[in-house]
CSV table of C-alpha atoms and ligand atoms in Angstrom, one decimal:
chain,number,residue,atom,x,y,z
A,1,UNK,CA,-14.5,-19.1,22.7
A,2,UNK,CA,-11.9,-21.3,21.1
A,3,UNK,CA,-11.8,-22.2,17.6
A,4,UNK,CA,-9.8,-25.2,16.7
A,5,UNK,CA,-8.8,-25.6,13.3
A,6,UNK,CA,-7.7,-29.7,13.0
A,7,UNK,CA,-5.7,-29.9,10.1
A,8,UNK,CA,-3.5,-32.4,8.4
A,9,UNK,CA,-3.7,-34.7,5.5
A,10,UNK,CA,-6.3,-37.5,4.6
A,11,UNK,CA,-6.1,-40.4,6.9
A,12,UNK,CA,-4.0,-38.4,9.7
A,13,UNK,CA,-6.3,-39.2,12.3
A,14,UNK,CA,-8.5,-35.7,12.8
A,15,UNK,CA,-11.5,-37.7,13.2
A,16,UNK,CA,-10.7,-40.1,16.0
A,17,UNK,CA,-8.7,-36.8,17.7
A,18,UNK,CA,-11.7,-34.3,17.1
A,19,UNK,CA,-14.2,-36.7,19.1
A,20,UNK,CA,-11.4,-36.7,22.3
A,21,UNK,CA,-11.0,-33.3,22.2
A,22,UNK,CA,-14.9,-32.6,21.9
A,23,UNK,CA,-15.3,-34.6,25.2
A,24,UNK,CA,-12.6,-33.2,27.0
A,25,UNK,CA,-13.3,-29.5,26.3
A,26,UNK,CA,-17.0,-29.5,25.9
A,27,UNK,CA,-16.5,-28.1,22.4
A,28,UNK,CA,-18.7,-28.3,19.5
A,29,UNK,CA,-17.2,-30.4,16.5
A,30,UNK,CA,-18.1,-30.0,12.8
A,31,UNK,CA,-16.3,-32.4,10.1
A,32,UNK,CA,-17.3,-30.9,6.2
A,33,UNK,CA,-16.7,-34.7,5.4
A,34,UNK,CA,-19.1,-36.0,7.2
A,35,UNK,CA,-21.6,-33.4,6.4
A,36,UNK,CA,-21.1,-34.4,2.6
A,37,UNK,CA,-21.1,-38.2,2.9
A,38,UNK,CA,-24.7,-37.5,4.6
A,39,UNK,CA,-25.9,-35.5,2.1
A,40,UNK,CA,-24.7,-38.1,-0.4
A,41,UNK,CA,-26.0,-40.5,1.4
A,42,UNK,CA,-29.5,-38.9,1.6
A,43,UNK,CA,-29.5,-38.1,-2.0
A,44,UNK,CA,-30.4,-34.7,-1.8
A,45,UNK,CA,-29.7,-32.6,-4.4
A,46,UNK,CA,-26.4,-30.4,-2.9
A,47,UNK,CA,-25.2,-34.7,-2.2
A,48,UNK,CA,-25.8,-35.3,-5.8
A,49,UNK,CA,-23.8,-32.3,-6.6
A,50,UNK,CA,-20.5,-33.1,-4.6
A,51,UNK,CA,-20.8,-37.1,-5.5
A,52,UNK,CA,-19.0,-36.9,-8.2
A,53,UNK,CA,-16.5,-34.6,-7.1
A,54,UNK,CA,-15.6,-36.9,-3.7
A,55,UNK,CA,-15.7,-39.8,-5.8
A,56,UNK,CA,-12.6,-39.0,-7.6
A,57,UNK,CA,-10.7,-37.9,-5.2
A,58,UNK,CA,-11.2,-34.0,-5.3
A,59,UNK,CA,-12.4,-31.0,-3.2
A,60,UNK,CA,-16.1,-29.9,-3.3
A,61,UNK,CA,-16.6,-26.4,-4.6
A,62,UNK,CA,-15.8,-23.7,-2.0
A,63,UNK,CA,-19.2,-22.3,-2.0
A,64,UNK,CA,-21.1,-25.2,-1.0
A,65,UNK,CA,-18.4,-26.0,1.4
A,66,UNK,CA,-18.4,-22.8,3.1
A,67,UNK,CA,-22.3,-22.8,2.9
A,68,UNK,CA,-22.4,-25.6,5.0
A,69,UNK,CA,-20.1,-24.1,7.8
A,70,UNK,CA,-22.1,-20.8,7.8
A,71,UNK,CA,-25.7,-22.9,8.5
A,72,UNK,CA,-23.3,-25.0,11.8
A,73,UNK,CA,-22.6,-21.7,12.9
A,74,UNK,CA,-26.0,-20.2,12.6
A,75,UNK,CA,-27.5,-23.4,14.4
A,76,UNK,CA,-24.8,-23.4,16.9
A,77,UNK,CA,-24.7,-20.6,19.1
A,78,UNK,CA,-24.4,-21.0,22.7
A,79,UNK,CA,-21.2,-23.2,22.5
A,80,UNK,CA,-18.1,-22.7,23.8
A,81,UNK,CA,-15.8,-23.1,21.2
A,82,UNK,CA,-16.1,-25.6,18.1
A,83,UNK,CA,-13.5,-28.0,16.1
A,84,UNK,CA,-13.2,-27.4,12.6
A,85,UNK,CA,-12.7,-31.1,11.2
A,86,UNK,CA,-11.3,-31.3,7.7
A,87,UNK,CA,-12.2,-27.5,7.1
A,88,UNK,CA,-10.7,-25.4,5.1
A,89,UNK,CA,-9.2,-26.9,3.1
A,90,UNK,CA,-8.0,-24.4,0.7
A,91,UNK,CA,-7.0,-20.7,0.7
A,92,UNK,CA,-10.3,-19.5,-0.5
A,93,UNK,CA,-12.1,-21.1,2.3
A,94,UNK,CA,-9.7,-19.9,4.5
A,95,UNK,CA,-10.3,-16.4,3.8
A,96,UNK,CA,-14.0,-17.0,3.5
A,97,UNK,CA,-14.0,-18.7,6.8
A,98,UNK,CA,-12.5,-15.4,8.4
A,99,UNK,CA,-15.0,-12.9,7.2
A,100,UNK,CA,-17.8,-15.4,8.4
A,101,UNK,CA,-16.1,-15.5,11.4
A,102,UNK,CA,-15.8,-11.9,11.7
A,103,UNK,CA,-19.2,-11.1,11.1
A,104,UNK,CA,-19.9,-13.3,14.3
A,105,UNK,CA,-17.5,-11.2,16.0
A,106,UNK,CA,-15.5,-14.4,16.6
A,107,UNK,CA,-12.3,-15.9,15.1
A,108,UNK,CA,-9.9,-19.1,14.9
A,109,UNK,CA,-7.6,-19.5,18.2
A,110,UNK,CA,-5.5,-22.3,16.9
A,111,UNK,CA,-4.6,-24.5,13.9
A,112,UNK,CA,-3.4,-27.8,14.9
A,113,UNK,CA,-1.1,-29.5,12.1
A,114,UNK,CA,-1.8,-33.6,12.7
A,115,UNK,CA,2.2,-34.7,11.4
A,116,UNK,CA,2.0,-37.8,9.7
A,117,UNK,CA,4.3,-39.3,6.9
A,118,UNK,CA,2.7,-40.3,3.3
A,119,UNK,CA,3.0,-43.8,3.3
A,120,UNK,CA,1.6,-44.6,6.5
A,121,UNK,CA,-1.5,-42.1,5.5
A,122,UNK,CA,-2.3,-44.6,2.8
A,123,UNK,CA,-1.7,-47.3,4.7
A,124,UNK,CA,-4.2,-46.5,7.5
A,125,UNK,CA,-6.9,-45.0,4.8
A,126,UNK,CA,-6.7,-48.7,3.0
A,127,UNK,CA,-7.4,-50.1,6.5
A,128,UNK,CA,-10.4,-47.9,7.7
A,129,UNK,CA,-11.8,-48.5,3.9
A,130,UNK,CA,-12.0,-52.1,4.7
A,131,UNK,CA,-14.9,-51.8,7.4
A,132,UNK,CA,-15.6,-48.1,6.9
A,133,UNK,CA,-17.3,-48.6,3.7
A,134,UNK,CA,-16.3,-45.1,2.5
A,135,UNK,CA,-15.7,-45.3,-1.0
A,136,UNK,CA,-13.5,-43.2,-1.1
A,137,UNK,CA,-11.3,-45.2,1.0
A,138,UNK,CA,-11.3,-48.3,-1.0
A,139,UNK,CA,-9.2,-47.7,-4.0
A,140,UNK,CA,-5.6,-46.6,-3.7
A,141,UNK,CA,-5.5,-44.5,-6.9
A,142,UNK,CA,-8.5,-42.2,-5.4
A,143,UNK,CA,-6.7,-42.2,-2.1
A,144,UNK,CA,-3.2,-41.4,-3.9
A,145,UNK,CA,-5.4,-38.4,-5.4
A,146,UNK,CA,-6.5,-37.5,-2.4
A,147,UNK,CA,-3.1,-36.8,-1.1
A,148,UNK,CA,-1.7,-34.9,-4.1
A,149,UNK,CA,-4.8,-32.5,-3.9
A,150,UNK,CA,-4.1,-32.2,-0.1
A,151,UNK,CA,-0.3,-31.7,-1.0
A,152,UNK,CA,-1.7,-29.0,-3.9
A,153,UNK,CA,-4.6,-27.7,-2.3
A,154,UNK,CA,-4.3,-27.7,1.0
A,155,UNK,CA,-0.8,-27.8,2.6
A,156,UNK,CA,-0.7,-23.8,1.7
A,157,UNK,CA,-3.2,-23.5,4.3
A,158,UNK,CA,-0.8,-24.2,6.9
A,159,UNK,CA,1.3,-21.0,5.7
A,160,UNK,CA,-2.3,-18.8,6.0
A,161,UNK,CA,-2.4,-19.5,9.6
A,162,UNK,CA,1.5,-19.4,10.3
A,163,UNK,CA,1.4,-16.1,9.2
A,164,UNK,CA,-1.3,-15.1,11.9
A,165,UNK,CA,0.7,-16.9,14.1
A,166,UNK,CA,-2.0,-19.5,14.7
A,167,UNK,CA,-0.3,-22.8,13.9
A,168,UNK,CA,1.1,-25.2,15.8
A,169,UNK,CA,2.7,-28.7,14.4
A,170,UNK,CA,2.0,-32.4,16.4
A,171,UNK,CA,4.2,-35.2,15.7
A,172,UNK,CA,1.1,-37.3,15.2
A,173,UNK,CA,2.3,-41.1,15.0
A,174,UNK,CA,2.3,-43.2,17.6
A,175,UNK,CA,-0.9,-44.6,19.5
A,176,UNK,CA,-4.4,-42.6,19.8
A,177,UNK,CA,-3.8,-41.7,23.8
A,178,UNK,CA,-0.2,-40.4,23.0
A,179,UNK,CA,-1.3,-38.1,20.1
A,180,UNK,CA,-3.9,-37.0,22.5
A,181,UNK,CA,-1.8,-36.0,24.9
A,182,UNK,CA,0.1,-33.9,23.0
A,183,UNK,CA,-2.3,-32.3,21.2
A,184,UNK,CA,-4.2,-31.4,24.7
A,185,UNK,CA,-0.9,-30.0,25.8
A,186,UNK,CA,-1.2,-27.5,22.4
A,187,UNK,CA,-4.8,-26.8,23.1
A,188,UNK,CA,-4.1,-25.8,26.9
A,189,UNK,CA,-1.4,-23.6,26.2
A,190,UNK,CA,-3.4,-21.5,24.0
A,191,UNK,CA,-5.9,-21.6,26.4
A,192,UNK,CA,-3.7,-19.8,29.0
B,201,ADP,P1,-10.4,-37.3,4.6
B,201,ADP,O1,-9.6,-36.3,5.7
B,201,ADP,O2,-10.0,-38.6,4.9
B,201,ADP,O3,-10.2,-37.4,3.4
B,201,ADP,P2,-13.1,-36.1,5.7
B,201,ADP,O4,-14.5,-36.9,5.8
B,201,ADP,O5,-12.5,-34.8,5.9
B,201,ADP,O6,-11.9,-37.2,5.2
B,201,ADP,O7,-13.3,-35.7,3.5
B,201,ADP,C1,-14.1,-36.6,2.3
B,201,ADP,C2,-14.2,-35.8,1.3
B,201,ADP,O8,-14.8,-34.9,1.3
B,201,ADP,C3,-12.4,-35.1,1.0
B,201,ADP,O9,-11.6,-36.1,0.1
B,201,ADP,C4,-13.4,-33.9,-0.2
B,201,ADP,O10,-13.5,-34.4,-1.1
B,201,ADP,C5,-14.9,-33.9,1.1
B,201,ADP,N1,-14.0,-32.3,1.6
B,201,ADP,C6,-14.3,-32.7,3.2
B,201,ADP,N2,-14.0,-31.2,3.7
B,201,ADP,C7,-13.8,-30.8,2.4
B,201,ADP,C8,-14.0,-29.2,2.3
B,201,ADP,N3,-13.3,-28.1,3.2
B,201,ADP,N4,-13.5,-28.6,1.3
B,201,ADP,C9,-13.5,-29.3,0.3
B,201,ADP,N5,-14.1,-30.6,-0.1
B,201,ADP,C10,-14.3,-31.0,1.3
């Protein structure tokens, strides 16, 4: 099993690189953000609960998100490994995630931090918002709030994995292919 946490601020390119990694190494891939958006789109009860948080650029409640990951793992048992994209985003999520994986006899192998300067993040998300139709990408205020919350609540999750010796930082400016090559180098070092 190869379990990778792909980590970084909103707009750093996690989604794009996750898809490339999924194909290159035949891994399974879960994006908590995508699951949340589809719950909202289908107006499920869960979606309705989360809609206000996401619209303000806040995080969804830990219990809901951890529940989603648990469900995902229960329905994807015969995989070579999984890319966790946008999860965990708080220390509480990281701790609960370790417990969930331990019960399955599993663990996180690697956290990859995609390092992108803040001003570049805002530029990229505003550009993405023009064609993605994502409500949380359209307003600069909401984007800035997401980055603020990332700095306050999520950035510390890197320290959690540093303490476990699982952290690798990858400079993530440059073309998609350049960044992918750097990420692959880190993944292959871990697989050895
Ligand atoms: P981005 O990384 O660009 O913000 P995502 O698709 O990963 O995009 O997430 C979109 C939104 O979904 C986040 O701003 C947050 O509100 C919510 N979300 C996603 N993952 C989590 C999580 N693990 N915990 C709490 N909220 C989450």
